[in-house]
PDB file of N, CA and C and ligand atoms in Angstrom:
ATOM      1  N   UNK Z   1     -16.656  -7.814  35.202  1.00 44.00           N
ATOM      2  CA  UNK Z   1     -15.418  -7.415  34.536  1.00 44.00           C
ATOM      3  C   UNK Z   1     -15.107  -5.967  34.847  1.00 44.00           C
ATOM      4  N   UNK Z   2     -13.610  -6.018  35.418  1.00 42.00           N
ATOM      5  CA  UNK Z   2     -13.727  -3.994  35.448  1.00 42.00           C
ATOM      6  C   UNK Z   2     -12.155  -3.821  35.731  1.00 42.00           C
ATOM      7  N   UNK Z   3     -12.236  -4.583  34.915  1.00 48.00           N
ATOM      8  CA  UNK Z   3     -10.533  -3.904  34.153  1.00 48.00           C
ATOM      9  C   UNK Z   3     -10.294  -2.822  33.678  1.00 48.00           C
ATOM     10  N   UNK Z   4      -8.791  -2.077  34.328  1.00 50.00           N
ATOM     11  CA  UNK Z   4      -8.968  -0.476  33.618  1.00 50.00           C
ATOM     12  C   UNK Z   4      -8.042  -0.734  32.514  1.00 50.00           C
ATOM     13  N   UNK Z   5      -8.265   0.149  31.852  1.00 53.00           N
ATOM     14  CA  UNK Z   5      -8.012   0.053  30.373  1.00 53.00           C
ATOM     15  C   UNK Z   5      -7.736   1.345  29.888  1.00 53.00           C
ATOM     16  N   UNK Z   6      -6.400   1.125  30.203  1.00 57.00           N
ATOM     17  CA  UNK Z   6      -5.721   2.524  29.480  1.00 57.00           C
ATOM     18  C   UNK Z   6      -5.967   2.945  27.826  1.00 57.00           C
ATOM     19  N   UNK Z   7      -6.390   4.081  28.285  1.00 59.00           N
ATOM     20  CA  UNK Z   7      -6.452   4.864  27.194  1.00 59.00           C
ATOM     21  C   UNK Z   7      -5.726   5.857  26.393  1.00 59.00           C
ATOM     22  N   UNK Z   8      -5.013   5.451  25.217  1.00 61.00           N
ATOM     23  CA  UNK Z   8      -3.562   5.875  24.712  1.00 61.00           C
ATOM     24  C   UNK Z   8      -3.921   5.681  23.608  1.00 61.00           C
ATOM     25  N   UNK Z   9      -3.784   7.515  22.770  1.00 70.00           N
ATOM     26  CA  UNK Z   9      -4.246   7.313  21.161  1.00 70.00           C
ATOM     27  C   UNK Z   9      -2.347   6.960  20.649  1.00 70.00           C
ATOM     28  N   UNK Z  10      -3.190   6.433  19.318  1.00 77.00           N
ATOM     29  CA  UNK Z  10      -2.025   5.581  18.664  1.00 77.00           C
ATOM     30  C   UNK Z  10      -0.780   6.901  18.214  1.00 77.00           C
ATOM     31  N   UNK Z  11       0.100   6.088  17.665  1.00 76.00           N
ATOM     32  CA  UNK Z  11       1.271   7.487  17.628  1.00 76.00           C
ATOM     33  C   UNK Z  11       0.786   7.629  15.959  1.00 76.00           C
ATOM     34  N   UNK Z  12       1.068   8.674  15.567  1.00 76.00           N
ATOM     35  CA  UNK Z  12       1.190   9.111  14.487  1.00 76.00           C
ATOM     36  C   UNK Z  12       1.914   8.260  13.552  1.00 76.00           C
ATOM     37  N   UNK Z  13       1.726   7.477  12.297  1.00 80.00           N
ATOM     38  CA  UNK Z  13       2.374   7.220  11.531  1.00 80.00           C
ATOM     39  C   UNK Z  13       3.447   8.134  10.778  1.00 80.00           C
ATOM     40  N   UNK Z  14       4.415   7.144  10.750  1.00 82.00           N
ATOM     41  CA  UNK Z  14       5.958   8.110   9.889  1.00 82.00           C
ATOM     42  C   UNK Z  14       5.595   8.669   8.765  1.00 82.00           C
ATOM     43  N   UNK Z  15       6.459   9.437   8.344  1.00 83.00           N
ATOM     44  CA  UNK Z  15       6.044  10.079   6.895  1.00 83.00           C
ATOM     45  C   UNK Z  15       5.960   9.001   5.476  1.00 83.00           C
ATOM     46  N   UNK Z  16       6.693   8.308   5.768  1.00 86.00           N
ATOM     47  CA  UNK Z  16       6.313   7.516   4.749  1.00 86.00           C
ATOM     48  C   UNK Z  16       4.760   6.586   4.625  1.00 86.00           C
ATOM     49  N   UNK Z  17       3.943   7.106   5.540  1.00 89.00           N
ATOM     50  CA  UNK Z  17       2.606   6.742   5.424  1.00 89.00           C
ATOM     51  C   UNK Z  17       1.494   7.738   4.752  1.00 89.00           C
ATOM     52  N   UNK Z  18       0.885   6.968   3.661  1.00 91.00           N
ATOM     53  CA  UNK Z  18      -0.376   7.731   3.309  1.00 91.00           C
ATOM     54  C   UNK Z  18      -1.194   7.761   3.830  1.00 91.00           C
ATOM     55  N   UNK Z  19      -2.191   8.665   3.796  1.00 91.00           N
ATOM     56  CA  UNK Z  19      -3.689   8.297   3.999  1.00 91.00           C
ATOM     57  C   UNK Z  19      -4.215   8.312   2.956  1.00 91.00           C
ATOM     58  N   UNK Z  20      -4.736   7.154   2.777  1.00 90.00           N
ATOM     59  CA  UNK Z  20      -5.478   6.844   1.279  1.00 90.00           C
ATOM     60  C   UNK Z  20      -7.288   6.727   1.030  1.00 90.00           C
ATOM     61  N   UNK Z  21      -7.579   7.169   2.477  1.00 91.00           N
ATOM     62  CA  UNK Z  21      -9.021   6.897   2.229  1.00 91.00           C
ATOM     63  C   UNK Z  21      -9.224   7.146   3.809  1.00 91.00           C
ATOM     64  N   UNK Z  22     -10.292   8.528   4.351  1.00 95.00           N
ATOM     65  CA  UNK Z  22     -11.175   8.705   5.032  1.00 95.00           C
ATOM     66  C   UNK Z  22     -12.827   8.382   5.067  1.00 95.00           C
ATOM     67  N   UNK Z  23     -13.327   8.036   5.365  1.00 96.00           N
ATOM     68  CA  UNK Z  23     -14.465   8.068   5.473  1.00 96.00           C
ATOM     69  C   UNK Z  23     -15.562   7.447   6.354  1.00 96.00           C
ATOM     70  N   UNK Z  24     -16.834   7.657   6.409  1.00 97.00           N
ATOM     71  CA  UNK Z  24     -17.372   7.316   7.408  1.00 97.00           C
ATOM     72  C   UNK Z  24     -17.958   5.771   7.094  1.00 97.00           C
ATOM     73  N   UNK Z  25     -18.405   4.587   8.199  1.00 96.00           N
ATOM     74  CA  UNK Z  25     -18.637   3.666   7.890  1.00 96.00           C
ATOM     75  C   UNK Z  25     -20.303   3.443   8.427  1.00 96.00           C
ATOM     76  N   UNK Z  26     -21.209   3.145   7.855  1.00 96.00           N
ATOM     77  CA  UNK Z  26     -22.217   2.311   8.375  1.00 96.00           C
ATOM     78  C   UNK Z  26     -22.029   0.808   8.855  1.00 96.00           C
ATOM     79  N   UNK Z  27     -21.007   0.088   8.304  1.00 96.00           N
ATOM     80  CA  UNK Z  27     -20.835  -1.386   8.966  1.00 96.00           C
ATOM     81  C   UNK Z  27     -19.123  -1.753   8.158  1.00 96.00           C
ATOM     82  N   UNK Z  28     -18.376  -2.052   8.652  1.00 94.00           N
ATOM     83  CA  UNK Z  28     -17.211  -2.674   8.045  1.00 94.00           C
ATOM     84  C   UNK Z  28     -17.524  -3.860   8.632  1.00 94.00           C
ATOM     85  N   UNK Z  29     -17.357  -4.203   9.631  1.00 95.00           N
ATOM     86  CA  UNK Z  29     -17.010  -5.990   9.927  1.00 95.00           C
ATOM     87  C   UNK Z  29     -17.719  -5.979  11.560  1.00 95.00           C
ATOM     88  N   UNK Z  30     -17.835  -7.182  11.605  1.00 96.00           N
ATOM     89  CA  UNK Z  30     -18.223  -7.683  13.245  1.00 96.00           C
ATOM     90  C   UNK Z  30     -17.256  -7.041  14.046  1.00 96.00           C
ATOM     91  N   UNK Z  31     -17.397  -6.905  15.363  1.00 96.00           N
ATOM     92  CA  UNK Z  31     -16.237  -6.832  16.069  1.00 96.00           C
ATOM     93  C   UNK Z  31     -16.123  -5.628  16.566  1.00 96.00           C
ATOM     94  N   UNK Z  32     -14.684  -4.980  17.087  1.00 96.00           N
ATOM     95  CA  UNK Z  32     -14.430  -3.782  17.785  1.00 96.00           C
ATOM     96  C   UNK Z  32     -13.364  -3.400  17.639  1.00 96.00           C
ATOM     97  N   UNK Z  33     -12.950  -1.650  17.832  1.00 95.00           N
ATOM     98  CA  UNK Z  33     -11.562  -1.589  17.859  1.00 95.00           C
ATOM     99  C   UNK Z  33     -11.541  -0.352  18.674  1.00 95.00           C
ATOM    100  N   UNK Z  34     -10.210  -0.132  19.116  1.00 95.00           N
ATOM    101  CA  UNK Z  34     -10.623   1.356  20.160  1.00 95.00           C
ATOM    102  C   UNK Z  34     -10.431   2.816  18.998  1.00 95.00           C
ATOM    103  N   UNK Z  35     -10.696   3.736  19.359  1.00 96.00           N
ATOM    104  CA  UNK Z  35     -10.316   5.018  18.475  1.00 96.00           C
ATOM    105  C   UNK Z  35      -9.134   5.416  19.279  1.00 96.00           C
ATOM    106  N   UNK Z  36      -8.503   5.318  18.113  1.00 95.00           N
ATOM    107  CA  UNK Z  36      -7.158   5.715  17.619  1.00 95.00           C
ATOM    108  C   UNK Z  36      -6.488   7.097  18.508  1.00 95.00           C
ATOM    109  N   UNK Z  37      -8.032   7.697  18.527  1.00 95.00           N
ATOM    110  CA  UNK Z  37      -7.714   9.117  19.130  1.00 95.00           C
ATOM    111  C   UNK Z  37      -8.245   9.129  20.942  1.00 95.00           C
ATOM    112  N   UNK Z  38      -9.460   9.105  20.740  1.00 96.00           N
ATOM    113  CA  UNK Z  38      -9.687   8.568  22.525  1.00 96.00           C
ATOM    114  C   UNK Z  38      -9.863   7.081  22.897  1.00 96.00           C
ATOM    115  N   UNK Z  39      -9.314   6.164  22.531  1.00 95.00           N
ATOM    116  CA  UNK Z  39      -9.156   5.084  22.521  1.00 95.00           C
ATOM    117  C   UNK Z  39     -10.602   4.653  23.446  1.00 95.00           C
ATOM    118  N   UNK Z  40     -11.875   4.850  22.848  1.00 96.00           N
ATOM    119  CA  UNK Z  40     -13.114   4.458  23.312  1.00 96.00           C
ATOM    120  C   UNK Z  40     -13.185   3.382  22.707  1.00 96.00           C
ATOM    121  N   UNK Z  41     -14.064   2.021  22.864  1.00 96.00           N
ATOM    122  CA  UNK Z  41     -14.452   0.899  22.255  1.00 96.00           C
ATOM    123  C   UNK Z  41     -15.252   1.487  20.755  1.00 96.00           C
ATOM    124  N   UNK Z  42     -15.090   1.388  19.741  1.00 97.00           N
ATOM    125  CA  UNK Z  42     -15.817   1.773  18.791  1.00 97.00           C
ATOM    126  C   UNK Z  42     -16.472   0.193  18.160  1.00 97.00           C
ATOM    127  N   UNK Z  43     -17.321   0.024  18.027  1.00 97.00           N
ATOM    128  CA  UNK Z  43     -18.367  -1.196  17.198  1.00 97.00           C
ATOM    129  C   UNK Z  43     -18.317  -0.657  15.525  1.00 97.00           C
ATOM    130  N   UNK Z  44     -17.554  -2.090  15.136  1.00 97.00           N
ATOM    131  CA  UNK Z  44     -17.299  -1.994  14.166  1.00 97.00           C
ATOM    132  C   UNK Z  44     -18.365  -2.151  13.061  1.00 97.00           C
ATOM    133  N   UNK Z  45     -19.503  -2.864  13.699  1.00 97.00           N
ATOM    134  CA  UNK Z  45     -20.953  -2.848  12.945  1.00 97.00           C
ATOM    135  C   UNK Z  45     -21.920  -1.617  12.728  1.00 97.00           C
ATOM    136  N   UNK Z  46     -21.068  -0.656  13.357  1.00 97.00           N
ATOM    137  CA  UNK Z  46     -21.865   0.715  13.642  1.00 97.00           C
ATOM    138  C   UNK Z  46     -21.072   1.410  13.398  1.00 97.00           C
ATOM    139  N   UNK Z  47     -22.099   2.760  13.152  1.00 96.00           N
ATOM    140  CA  UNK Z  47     -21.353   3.710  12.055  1.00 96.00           C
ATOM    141  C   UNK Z  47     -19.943   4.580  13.009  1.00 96.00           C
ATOM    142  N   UNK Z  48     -19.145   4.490  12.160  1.00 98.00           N
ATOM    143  CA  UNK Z  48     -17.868   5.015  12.585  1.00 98.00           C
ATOM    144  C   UNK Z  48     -17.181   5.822  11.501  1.00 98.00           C
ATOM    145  N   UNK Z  49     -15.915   5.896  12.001  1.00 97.00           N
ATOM    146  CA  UNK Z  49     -14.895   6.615  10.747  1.00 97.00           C
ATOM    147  C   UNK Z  49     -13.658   5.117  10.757  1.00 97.00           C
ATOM    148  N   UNK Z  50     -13.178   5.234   9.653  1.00 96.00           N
ATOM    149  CA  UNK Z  50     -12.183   4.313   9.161  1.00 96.00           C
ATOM    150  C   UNK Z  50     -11.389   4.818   8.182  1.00 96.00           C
ATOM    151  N   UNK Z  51      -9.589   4.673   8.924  1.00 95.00           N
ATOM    152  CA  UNK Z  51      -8.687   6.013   7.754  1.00 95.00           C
ATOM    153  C   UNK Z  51      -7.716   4.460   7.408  1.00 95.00           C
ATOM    154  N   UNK Z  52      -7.466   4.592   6.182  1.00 94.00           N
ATOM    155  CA  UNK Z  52      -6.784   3.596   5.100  1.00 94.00           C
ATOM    156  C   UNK Z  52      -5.606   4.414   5.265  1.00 94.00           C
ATOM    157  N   UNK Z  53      -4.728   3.481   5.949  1.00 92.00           N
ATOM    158  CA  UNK Z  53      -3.506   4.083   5.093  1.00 92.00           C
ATOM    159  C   UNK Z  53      -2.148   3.118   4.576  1.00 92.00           C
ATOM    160  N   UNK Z  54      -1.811   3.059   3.708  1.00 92.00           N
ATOM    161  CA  UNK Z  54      -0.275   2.311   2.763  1.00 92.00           C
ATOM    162  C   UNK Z  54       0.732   2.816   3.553  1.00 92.00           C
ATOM    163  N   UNK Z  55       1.823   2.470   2.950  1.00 90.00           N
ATOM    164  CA  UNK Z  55       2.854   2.879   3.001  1.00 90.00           C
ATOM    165  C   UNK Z  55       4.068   1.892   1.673  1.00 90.00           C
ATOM    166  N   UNK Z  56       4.622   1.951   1.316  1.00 84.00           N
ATOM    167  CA  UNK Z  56       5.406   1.585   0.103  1.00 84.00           C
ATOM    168  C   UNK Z  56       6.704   0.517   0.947  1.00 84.00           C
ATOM    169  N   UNK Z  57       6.575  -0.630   0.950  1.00 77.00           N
ATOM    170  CA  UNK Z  57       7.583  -1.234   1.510  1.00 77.00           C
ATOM    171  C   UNK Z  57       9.153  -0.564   1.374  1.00 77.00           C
ATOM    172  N   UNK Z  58       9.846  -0.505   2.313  1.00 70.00           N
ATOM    173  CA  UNK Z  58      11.570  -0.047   2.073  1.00 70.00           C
ATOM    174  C   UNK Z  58      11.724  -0.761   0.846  1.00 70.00           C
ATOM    175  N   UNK Z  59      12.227  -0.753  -0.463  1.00 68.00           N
ATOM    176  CA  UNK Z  59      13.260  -1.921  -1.446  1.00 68.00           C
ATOM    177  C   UNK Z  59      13.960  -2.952  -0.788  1.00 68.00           C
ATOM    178  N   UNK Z  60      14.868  -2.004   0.416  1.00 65.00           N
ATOM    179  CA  UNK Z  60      15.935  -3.451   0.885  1.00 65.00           C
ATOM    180  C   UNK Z  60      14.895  -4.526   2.117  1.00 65.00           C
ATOM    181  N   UNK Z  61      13.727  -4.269   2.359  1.00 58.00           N
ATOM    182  CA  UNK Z  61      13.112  -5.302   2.828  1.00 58.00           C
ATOM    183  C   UNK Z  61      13.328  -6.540   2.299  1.00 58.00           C
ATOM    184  N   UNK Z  62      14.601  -7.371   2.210  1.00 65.00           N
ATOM    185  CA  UNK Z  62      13.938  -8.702   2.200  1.00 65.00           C
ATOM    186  C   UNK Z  62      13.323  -9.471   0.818  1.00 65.00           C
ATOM    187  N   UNK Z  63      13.394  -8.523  -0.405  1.00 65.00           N
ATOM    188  CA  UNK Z  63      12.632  -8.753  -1.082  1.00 65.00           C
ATOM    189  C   UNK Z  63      10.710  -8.817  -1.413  1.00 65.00           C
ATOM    190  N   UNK Z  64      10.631  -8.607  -0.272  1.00 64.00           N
ATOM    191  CA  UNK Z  64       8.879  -8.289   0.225  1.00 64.00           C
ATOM    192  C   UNK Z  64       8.536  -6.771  -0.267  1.00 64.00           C
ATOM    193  N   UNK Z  65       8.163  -6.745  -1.443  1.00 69.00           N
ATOM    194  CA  UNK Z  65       8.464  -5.738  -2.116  1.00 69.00           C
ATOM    195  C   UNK Z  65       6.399  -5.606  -1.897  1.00 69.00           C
ATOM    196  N   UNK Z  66       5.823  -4.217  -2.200  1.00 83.00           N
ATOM    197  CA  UNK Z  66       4.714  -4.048  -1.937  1.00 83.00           C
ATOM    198  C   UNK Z  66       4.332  -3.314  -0.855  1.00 83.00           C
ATOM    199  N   UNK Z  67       3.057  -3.407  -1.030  1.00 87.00           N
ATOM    200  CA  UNK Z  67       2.148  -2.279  -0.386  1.00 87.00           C
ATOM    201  C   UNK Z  67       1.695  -2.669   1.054  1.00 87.00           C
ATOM    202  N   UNK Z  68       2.174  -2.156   2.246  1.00 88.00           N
ATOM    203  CA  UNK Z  68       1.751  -2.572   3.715  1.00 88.00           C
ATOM    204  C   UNK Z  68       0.671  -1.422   3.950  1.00 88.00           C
ATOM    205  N   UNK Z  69      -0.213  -2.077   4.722  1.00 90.00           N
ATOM    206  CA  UNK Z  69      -2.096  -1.784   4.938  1.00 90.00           C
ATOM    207  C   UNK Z  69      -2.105  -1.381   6.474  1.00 90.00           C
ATOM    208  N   UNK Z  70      -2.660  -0.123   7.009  1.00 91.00           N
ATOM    209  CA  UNK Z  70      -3.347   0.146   8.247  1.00 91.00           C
ATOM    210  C   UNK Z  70      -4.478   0.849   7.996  1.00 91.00           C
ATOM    211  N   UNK Z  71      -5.026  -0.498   9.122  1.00 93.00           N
ATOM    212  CA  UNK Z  71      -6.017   0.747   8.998  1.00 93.00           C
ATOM    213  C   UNK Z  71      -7.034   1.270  10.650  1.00 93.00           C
ATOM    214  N   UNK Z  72      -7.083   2.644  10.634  1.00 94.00           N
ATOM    215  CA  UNK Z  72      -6.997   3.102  12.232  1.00 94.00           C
ATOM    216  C   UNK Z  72      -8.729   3.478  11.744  1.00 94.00           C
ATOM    217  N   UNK Z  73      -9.198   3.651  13.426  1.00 96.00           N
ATOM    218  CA  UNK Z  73     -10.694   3.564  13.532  1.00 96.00           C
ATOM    219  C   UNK Z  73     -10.737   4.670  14.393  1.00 96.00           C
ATOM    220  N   UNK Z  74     -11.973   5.345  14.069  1.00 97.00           N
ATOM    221  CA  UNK Z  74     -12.195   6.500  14.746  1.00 97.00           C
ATOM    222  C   UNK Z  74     -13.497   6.494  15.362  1.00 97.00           C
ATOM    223  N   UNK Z  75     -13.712   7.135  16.481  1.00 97.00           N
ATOM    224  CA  UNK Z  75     -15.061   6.914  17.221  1.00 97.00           C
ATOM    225  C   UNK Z  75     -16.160   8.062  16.519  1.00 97.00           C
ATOM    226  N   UNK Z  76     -15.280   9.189  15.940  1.00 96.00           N
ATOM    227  CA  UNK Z  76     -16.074  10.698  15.118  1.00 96.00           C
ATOM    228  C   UNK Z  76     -15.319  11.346  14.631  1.00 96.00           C
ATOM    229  N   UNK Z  77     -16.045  12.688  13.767  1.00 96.00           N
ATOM    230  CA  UNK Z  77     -15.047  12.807  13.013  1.00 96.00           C
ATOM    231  C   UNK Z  77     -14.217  13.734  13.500  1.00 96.00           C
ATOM    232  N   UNK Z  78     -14.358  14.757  14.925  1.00 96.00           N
ATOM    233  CA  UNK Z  78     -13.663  15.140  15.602  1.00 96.00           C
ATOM    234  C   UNK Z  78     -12.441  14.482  15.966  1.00 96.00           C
ATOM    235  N   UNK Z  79     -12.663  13.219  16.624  1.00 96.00           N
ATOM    236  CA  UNK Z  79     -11.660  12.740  16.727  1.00 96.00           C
ATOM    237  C   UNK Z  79     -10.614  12.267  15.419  1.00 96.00           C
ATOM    238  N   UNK Z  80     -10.745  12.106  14.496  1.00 95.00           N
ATOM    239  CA  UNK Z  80     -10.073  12.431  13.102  1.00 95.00           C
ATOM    240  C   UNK Z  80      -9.395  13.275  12.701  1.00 95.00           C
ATOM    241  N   UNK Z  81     -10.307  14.149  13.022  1.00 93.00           N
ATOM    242  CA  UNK Z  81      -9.346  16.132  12.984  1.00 93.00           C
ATOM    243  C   UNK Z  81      -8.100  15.910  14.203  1.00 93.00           C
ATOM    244  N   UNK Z  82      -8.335  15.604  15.344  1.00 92.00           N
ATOM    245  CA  UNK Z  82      -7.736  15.734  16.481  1.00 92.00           C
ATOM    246  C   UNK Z  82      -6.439  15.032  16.184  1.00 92.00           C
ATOM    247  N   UNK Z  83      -6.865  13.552  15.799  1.00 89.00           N
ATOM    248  CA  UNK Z  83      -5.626  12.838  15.463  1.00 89.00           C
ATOM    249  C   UNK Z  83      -4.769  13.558  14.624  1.00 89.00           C
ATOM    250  N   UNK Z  84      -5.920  14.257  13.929  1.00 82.00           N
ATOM    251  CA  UNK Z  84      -4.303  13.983  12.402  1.00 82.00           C
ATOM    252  C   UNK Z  84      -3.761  15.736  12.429  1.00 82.00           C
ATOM    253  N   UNK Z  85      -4.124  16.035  13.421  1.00 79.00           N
ATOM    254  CA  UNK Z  85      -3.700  17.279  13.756  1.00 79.00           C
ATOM    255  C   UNK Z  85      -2.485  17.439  14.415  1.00 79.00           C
TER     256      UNK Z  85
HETATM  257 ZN1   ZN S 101     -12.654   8.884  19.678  1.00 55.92          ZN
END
């Protein structure tokens, strides 16, 4: 396998996004996700960073009134600072 694989940190969420929770993880779930910031493979069974963030649905959505969930993965906590810098 040797697929290249662009590496592109995520854009900044709009202002209407919180961050509701930093912190570091010893295990969230099976699996993988890239960091957000150097878009490296991060293992989600291994210790990482993981940032929670909401955002408050628009009102005129549709009636889908409530709380929408991201949540971005970080390879360290440098890269955390970097992002949200
Ligand atoms: Zn990283």
């Amino acid at each position: 396998m040797s697929h290249t694989k662009r590496h592109v940190s995520r854009p900044l969420p709009g202002p209407d996004w919180v961050v509701q929770d930093v912190r570091s993880y010893d295990y969230w779930r099976r699996g993988a996700d890239d960091c957000a910031a150097c878009g490296v493979d991060v293992a989600l069974d291994e210790s990482h960073y993981g940032m929670e963030l909401l955002r408050h649905r628009p009102a005129r959505a549709e009636g889908k009134l409530g709380l929408e969930r991201e949540r971005f993965v970080f390879c360290s906590r440098e890269c955390v600072d970097a992002w949200s810098h």
